[in-house]
Short mmCIF file of C-alpha atoms in Angstrom, two decimals:
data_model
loop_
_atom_site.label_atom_id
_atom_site.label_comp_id
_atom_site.label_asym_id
_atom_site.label_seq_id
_atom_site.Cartn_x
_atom_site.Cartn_y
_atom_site.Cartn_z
CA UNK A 152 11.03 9.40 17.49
CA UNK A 153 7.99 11.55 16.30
CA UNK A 154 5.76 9.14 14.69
CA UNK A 155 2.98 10.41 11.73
CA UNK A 156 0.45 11.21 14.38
CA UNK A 157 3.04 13.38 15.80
CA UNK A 158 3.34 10.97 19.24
CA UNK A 159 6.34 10.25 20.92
CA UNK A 160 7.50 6.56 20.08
CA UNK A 161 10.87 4.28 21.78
CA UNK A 162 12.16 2.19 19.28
CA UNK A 163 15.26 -0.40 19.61
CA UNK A 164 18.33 -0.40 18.19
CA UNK A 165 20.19 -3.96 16.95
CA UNK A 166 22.81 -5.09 14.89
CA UNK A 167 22.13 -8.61 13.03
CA UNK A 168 26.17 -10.45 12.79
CA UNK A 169 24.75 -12.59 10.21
CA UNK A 170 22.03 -11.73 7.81
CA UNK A 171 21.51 -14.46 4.93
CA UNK A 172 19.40 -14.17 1.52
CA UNK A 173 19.81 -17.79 -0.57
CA UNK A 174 23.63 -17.93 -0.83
CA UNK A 175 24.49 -14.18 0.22
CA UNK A 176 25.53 -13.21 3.67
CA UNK A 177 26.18 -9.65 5.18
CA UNK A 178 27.16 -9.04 8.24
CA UNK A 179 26.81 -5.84 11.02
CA UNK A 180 23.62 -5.29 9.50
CA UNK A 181 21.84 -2.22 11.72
CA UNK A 182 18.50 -3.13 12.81
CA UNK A 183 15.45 -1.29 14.31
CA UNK A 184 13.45 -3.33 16.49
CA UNK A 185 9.53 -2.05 16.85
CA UNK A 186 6.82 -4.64 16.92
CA UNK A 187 3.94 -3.48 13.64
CA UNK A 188 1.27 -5.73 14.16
CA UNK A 189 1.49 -6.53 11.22
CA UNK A 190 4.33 -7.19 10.87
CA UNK A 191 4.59 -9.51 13.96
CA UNK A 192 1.28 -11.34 14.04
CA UNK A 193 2.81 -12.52 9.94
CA UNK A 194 6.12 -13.54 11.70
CA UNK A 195 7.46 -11.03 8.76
CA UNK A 196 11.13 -8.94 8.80
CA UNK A 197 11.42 -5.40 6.91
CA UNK A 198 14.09 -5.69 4.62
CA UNK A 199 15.87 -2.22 4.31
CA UNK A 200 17.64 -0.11 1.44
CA UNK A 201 20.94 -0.79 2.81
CA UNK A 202 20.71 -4.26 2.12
CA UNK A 203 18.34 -4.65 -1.06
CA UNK A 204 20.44 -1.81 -2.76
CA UNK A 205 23.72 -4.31 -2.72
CA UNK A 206 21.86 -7.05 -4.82
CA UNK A 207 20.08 -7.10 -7.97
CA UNK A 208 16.84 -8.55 -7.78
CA UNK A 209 14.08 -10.24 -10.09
CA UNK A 210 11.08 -10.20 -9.38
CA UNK A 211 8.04 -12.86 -11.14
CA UNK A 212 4.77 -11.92 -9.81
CA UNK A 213 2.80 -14.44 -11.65
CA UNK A 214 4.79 -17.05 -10.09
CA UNK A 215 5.05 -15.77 -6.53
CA UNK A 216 8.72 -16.06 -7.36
CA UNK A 217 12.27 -13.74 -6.08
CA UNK A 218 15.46 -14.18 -7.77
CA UNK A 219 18.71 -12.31 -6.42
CA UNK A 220 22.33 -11.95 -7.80
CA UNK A 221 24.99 -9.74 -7.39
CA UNK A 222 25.47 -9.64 -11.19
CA UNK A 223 22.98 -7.58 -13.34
CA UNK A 224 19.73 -9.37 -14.63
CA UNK A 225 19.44 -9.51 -18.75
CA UNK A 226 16.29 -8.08 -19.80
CA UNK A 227 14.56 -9.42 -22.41
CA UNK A 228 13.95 -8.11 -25.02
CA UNK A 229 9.92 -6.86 -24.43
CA UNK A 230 11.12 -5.12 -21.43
CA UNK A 231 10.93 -1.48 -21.30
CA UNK A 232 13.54 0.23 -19.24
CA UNK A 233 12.87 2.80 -16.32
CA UNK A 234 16.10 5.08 -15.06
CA UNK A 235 16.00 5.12 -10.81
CA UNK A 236 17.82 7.38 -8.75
CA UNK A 237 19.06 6.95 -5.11
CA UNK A 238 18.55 9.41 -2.64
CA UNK A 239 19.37 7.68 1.21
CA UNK A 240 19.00 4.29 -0.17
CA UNK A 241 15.74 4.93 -1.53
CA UNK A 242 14.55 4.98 -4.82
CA UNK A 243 12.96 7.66 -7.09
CA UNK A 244 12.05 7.95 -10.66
CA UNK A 245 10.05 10.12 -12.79
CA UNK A 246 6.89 9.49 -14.28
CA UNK A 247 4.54 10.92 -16.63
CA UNK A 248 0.84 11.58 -16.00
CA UNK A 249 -1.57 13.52 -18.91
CA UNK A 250 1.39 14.64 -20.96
CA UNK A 251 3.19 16.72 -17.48
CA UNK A 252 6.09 14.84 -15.87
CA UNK A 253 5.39 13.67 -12.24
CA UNK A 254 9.04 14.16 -11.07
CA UNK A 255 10.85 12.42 -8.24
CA UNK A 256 8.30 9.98 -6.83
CA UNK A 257 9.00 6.82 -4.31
CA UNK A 258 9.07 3.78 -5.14
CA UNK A 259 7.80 2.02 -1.86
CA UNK A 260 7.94 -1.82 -2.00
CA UNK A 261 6.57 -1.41 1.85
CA UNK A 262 3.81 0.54 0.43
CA UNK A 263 0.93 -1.89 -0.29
CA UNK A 264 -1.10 0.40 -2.02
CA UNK A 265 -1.01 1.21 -6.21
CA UNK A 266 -0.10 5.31 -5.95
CA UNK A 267 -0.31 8.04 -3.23
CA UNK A 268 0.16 11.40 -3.76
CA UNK A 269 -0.53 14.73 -1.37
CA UNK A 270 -3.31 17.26 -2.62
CA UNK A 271 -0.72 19.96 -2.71
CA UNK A 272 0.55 18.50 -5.78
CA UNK A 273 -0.54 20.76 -8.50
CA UNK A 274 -0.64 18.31 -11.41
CA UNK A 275 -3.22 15.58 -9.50
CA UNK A 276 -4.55 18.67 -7.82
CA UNK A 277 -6.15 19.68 -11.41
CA UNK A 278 -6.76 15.68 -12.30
CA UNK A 279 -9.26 15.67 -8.83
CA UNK A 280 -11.28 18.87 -9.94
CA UNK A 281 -11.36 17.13 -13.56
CA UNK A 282 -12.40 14.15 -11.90
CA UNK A 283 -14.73 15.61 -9.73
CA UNK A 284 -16.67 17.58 -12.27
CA UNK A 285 -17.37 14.67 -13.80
CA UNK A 286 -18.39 12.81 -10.37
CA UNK A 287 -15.28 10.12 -10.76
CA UNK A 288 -13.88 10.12 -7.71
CA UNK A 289 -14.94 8.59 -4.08
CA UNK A 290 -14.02 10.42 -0.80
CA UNK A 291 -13.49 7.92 2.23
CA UNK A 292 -12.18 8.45 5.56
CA UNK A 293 -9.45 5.74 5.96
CA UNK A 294 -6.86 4.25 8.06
CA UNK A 295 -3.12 3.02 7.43
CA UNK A 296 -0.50 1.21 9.03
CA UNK A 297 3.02 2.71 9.14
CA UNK A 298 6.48 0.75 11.32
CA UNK A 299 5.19 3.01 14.57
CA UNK A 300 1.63 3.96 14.37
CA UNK A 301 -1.74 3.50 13.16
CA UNK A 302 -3.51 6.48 11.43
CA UNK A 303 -7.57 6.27 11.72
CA UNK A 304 -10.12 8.80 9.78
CA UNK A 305 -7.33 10.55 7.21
CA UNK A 306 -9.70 11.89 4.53
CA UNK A 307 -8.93 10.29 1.31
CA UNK A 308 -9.83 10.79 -2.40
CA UNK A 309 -9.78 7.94 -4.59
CA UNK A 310 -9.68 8.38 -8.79
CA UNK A 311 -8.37 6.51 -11.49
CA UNK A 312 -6.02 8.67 -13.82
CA UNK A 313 -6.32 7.12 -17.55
CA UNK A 314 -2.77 7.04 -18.20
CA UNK A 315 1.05 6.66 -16.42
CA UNK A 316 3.78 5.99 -18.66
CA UNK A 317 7.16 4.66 -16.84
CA UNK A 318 9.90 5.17 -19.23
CA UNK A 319 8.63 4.11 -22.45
CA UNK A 320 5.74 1.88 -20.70
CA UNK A 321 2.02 3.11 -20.72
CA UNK A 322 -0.34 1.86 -17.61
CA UNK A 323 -3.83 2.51 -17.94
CA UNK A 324 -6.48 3.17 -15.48
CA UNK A 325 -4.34 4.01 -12.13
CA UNK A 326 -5.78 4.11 -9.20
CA UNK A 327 -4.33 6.87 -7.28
CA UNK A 328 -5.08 8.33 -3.38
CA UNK A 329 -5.00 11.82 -2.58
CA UNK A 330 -4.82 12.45 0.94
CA UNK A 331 -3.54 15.73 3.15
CA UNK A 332 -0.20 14.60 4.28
CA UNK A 333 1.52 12.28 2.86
CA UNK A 334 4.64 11.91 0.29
CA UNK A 335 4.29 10.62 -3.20
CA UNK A 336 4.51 7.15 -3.65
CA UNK A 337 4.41 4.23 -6.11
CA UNK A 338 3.43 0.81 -3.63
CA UNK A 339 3.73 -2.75 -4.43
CA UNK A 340 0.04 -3.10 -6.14
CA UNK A 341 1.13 -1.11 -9.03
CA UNK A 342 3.77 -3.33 -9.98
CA UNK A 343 2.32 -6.89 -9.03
CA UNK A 344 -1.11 -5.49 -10.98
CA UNK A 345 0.49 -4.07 -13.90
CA UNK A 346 3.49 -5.86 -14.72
CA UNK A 347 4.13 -9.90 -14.76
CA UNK A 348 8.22 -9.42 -14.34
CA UNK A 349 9.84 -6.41 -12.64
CA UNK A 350 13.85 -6.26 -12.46
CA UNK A 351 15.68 -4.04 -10.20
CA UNK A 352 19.15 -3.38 -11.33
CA UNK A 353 20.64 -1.44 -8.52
CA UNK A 354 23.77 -1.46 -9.64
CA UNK A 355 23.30 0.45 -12.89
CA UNK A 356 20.76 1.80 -11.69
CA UNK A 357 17.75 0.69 -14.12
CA UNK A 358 14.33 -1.16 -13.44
CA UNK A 359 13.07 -3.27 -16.69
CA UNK A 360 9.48 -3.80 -16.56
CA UNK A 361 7.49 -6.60 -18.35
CA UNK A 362 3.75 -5.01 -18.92
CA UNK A 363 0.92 -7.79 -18.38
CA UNK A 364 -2.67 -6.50 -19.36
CA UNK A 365 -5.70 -6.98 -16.54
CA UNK A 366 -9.01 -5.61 -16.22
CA UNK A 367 -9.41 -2.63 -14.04
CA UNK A 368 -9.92 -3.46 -10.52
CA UNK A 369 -12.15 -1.13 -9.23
CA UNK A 370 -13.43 -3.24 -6.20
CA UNK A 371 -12.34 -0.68 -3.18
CA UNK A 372 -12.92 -2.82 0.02
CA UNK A 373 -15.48 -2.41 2.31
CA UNK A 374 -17.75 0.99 2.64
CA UNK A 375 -16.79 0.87 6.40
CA UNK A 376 -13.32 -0.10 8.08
CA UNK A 377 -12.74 -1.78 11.57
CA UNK A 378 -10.04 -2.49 13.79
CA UNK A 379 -9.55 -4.02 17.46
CA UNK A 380 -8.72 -0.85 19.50
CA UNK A 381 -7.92 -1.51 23.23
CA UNK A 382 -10.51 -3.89 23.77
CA UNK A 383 -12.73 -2.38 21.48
CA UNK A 384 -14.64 -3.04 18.01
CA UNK A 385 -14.33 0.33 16.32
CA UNK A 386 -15.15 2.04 13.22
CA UNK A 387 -11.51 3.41 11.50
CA UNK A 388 -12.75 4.04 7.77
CA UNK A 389 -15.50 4.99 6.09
CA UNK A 390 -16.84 5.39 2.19
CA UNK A 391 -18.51 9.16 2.78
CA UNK A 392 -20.68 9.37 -0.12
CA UNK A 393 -24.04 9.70 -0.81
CA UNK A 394 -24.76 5.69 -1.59
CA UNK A 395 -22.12 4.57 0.99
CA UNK A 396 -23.69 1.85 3.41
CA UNK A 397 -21.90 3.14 6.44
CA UNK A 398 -23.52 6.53 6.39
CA UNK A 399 -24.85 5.57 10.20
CA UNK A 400 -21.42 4.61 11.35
CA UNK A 401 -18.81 7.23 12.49
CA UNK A 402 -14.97 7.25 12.54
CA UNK A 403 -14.50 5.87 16.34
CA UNK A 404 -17.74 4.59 16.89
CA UNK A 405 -17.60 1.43 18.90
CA UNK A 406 -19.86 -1.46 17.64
CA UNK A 407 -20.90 -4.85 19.12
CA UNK A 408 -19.98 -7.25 16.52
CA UNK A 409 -18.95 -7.68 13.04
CA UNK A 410 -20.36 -10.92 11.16
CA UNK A 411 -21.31 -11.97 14.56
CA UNK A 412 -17.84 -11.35 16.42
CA UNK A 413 -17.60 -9.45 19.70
CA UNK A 414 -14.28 -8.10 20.38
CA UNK A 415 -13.75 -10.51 23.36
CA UNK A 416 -13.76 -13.39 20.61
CA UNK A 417 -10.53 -12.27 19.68
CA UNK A 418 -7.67 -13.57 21.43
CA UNK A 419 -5.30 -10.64 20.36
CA UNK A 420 -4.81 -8.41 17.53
CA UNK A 421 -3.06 -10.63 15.57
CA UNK A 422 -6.21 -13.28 15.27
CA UNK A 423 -7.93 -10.24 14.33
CA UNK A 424 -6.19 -9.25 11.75
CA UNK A 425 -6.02 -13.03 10.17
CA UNK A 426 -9.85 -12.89 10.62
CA UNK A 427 -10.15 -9.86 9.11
CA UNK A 428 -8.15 -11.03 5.79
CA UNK A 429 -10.15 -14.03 5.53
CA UNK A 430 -13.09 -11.45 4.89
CA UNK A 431 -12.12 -10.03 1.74
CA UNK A 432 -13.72 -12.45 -0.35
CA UNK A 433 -16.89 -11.44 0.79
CA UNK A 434 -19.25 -9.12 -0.66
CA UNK A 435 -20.78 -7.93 2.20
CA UNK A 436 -20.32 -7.97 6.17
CA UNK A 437 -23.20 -7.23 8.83
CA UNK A 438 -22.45 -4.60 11.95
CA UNK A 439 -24.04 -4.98 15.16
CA UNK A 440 -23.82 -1.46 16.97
CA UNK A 441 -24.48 -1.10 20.37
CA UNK A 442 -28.19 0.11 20.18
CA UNK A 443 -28.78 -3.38 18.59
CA UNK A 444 -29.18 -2.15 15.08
CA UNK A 445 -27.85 -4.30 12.42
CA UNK A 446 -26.36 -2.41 9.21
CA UNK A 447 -25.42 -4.34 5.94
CA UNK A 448 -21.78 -3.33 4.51
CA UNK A 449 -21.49 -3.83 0.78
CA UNK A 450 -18.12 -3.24 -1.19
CA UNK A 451 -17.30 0.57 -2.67
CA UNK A 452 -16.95 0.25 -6.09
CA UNK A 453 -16.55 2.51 -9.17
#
């Protein structure tokens, strides 16, 4: 395959004879086999379209919580509906942003990000120049973590729209990330943040959302972004404006340490990237580059 970076990539092919969820089996399930990092280091599988899309599935985010039947769920009755469609066992709906309709946009449970969108689209095109005018928006360089490949220094712009309305539901305060290339996309953050009960009726085709009300959360991460590169320590994201704390760092730049760990402290990639999730409770993190200079990362924020 050609990956997002355009590299050439061997993946596996499988076929699972026995594939389980609670009480439910399916069998000759096609399978690609690739190891994410992420995705191994969490001992985690990637559930596909071709087997979500045959059960019906409730979903309770404030109690961690996944129901599944092959019979439709009941809504009740403060549940707002929201009409999918199914394109290649994906799913697509239409939303509305500032009074336009936002047609025909993913909805990515793999996604772990709120909303994504490509700066060719004309409607969030205008909402960034809004934005910008008013100096709303924060441009980073960041990095993402697709099946295949690993995407460092993609320039991103970062906004929060004041309204989406799903079906009949209103969200405010979106957070939304415009980048170059990408395709439009609702992720798993907009739902767990916004709503305390999603169901997914695939077989008539409806979601039924439950709306829960939160403060905005505009804590971004960190002003710079690492990851363990061959070997390496090095810089894959940074906040690029004018207050940003990792204005000395570049995209690639190797460092020494981060909160006092080398890059030979980590056994492998995966103890890495447990590390590195035990980190985001912190408010700040210190970098060691190679000079010797220490720099003090603080959290982007709106």
């Amino acid at each position: 395959i050609r990956d997002s970076n355009n590299a050439s990539k061997t993946m596996g092919k499988g076929k699972i004879d026995v594939l389980k969820i609670g009480s439910f089996s399916f069998e000759n399930i096609e399978s690609v086999i690739y190891d994410m990092p992420f995705l191994v280091c969490n001992n985690l599988y990637l559930l596909g379209g071709d087997v979500i899309n045959r059960l019906n599935w409730q979903f309770d985010f404030e109690k961690n919580i996944v129901y599944v039947s092959k019979a439709t769920f009941k809504p009740k009755v403060e549940m707002t509906e929201l009409r999918i469609q199914f394109v290649n066992n994906r799913h697509f709906a239409d939303f509305e942003v500032g009074g336009s309709i936002f047609r025909k946009c993913l909805i990515d449970f793999g996604y772990s990000g709120t909303l994504e969108v490509s700066k060719t689209e004309a409607l969030f095109a205008k909402l960034k120049k809004e934005k910008e005018d008013k100096m709303q928006t924060i441009t980073s360089k960041t990095s993402s973590m697709g099946l295949s490949s690993i995407t460092f220094g993609q320039e991103t712009t970062t906004l929060f729209i004041d309204s989406l309305k799903a079906g009949s539901a209103v969200f405010k305060n979106v957070k939304v990330n415009i980048k170059e290339k990408t395709d439009k996309k609702v992720g798993l953050k907009f739902f767990s943040q916004n709503l305390s009960t999603v169901i997914l009726n695939n077989t008539d085709s409806k979601y039924w959302l439950k709306s829960i009300h939160k403060p905005m959360d505009n804590n971004l991460g960190f002003d710079a972004d690492f990851y363990l590169n061959n070997g390496k320590l090095e810089m894959v994201g940074k906040n690029l404006n004018e207050k940003s704390t990792a204005k000395k760092l570049n995209i690639g730049e190797e460092v020494k340490s981060i909160d006092t760990r080398t890059a030979n402290s980590f056994k492998d990639v995966c103890e890495f990237l447990k590390w590195k999730a035990d980190q985001s409770n912190k408010t700040e993190i210190l970098i060691e580059k190679l000079n010797g200079e220490k720099i003090t990362i603080l959290r982007t924020t709106f």
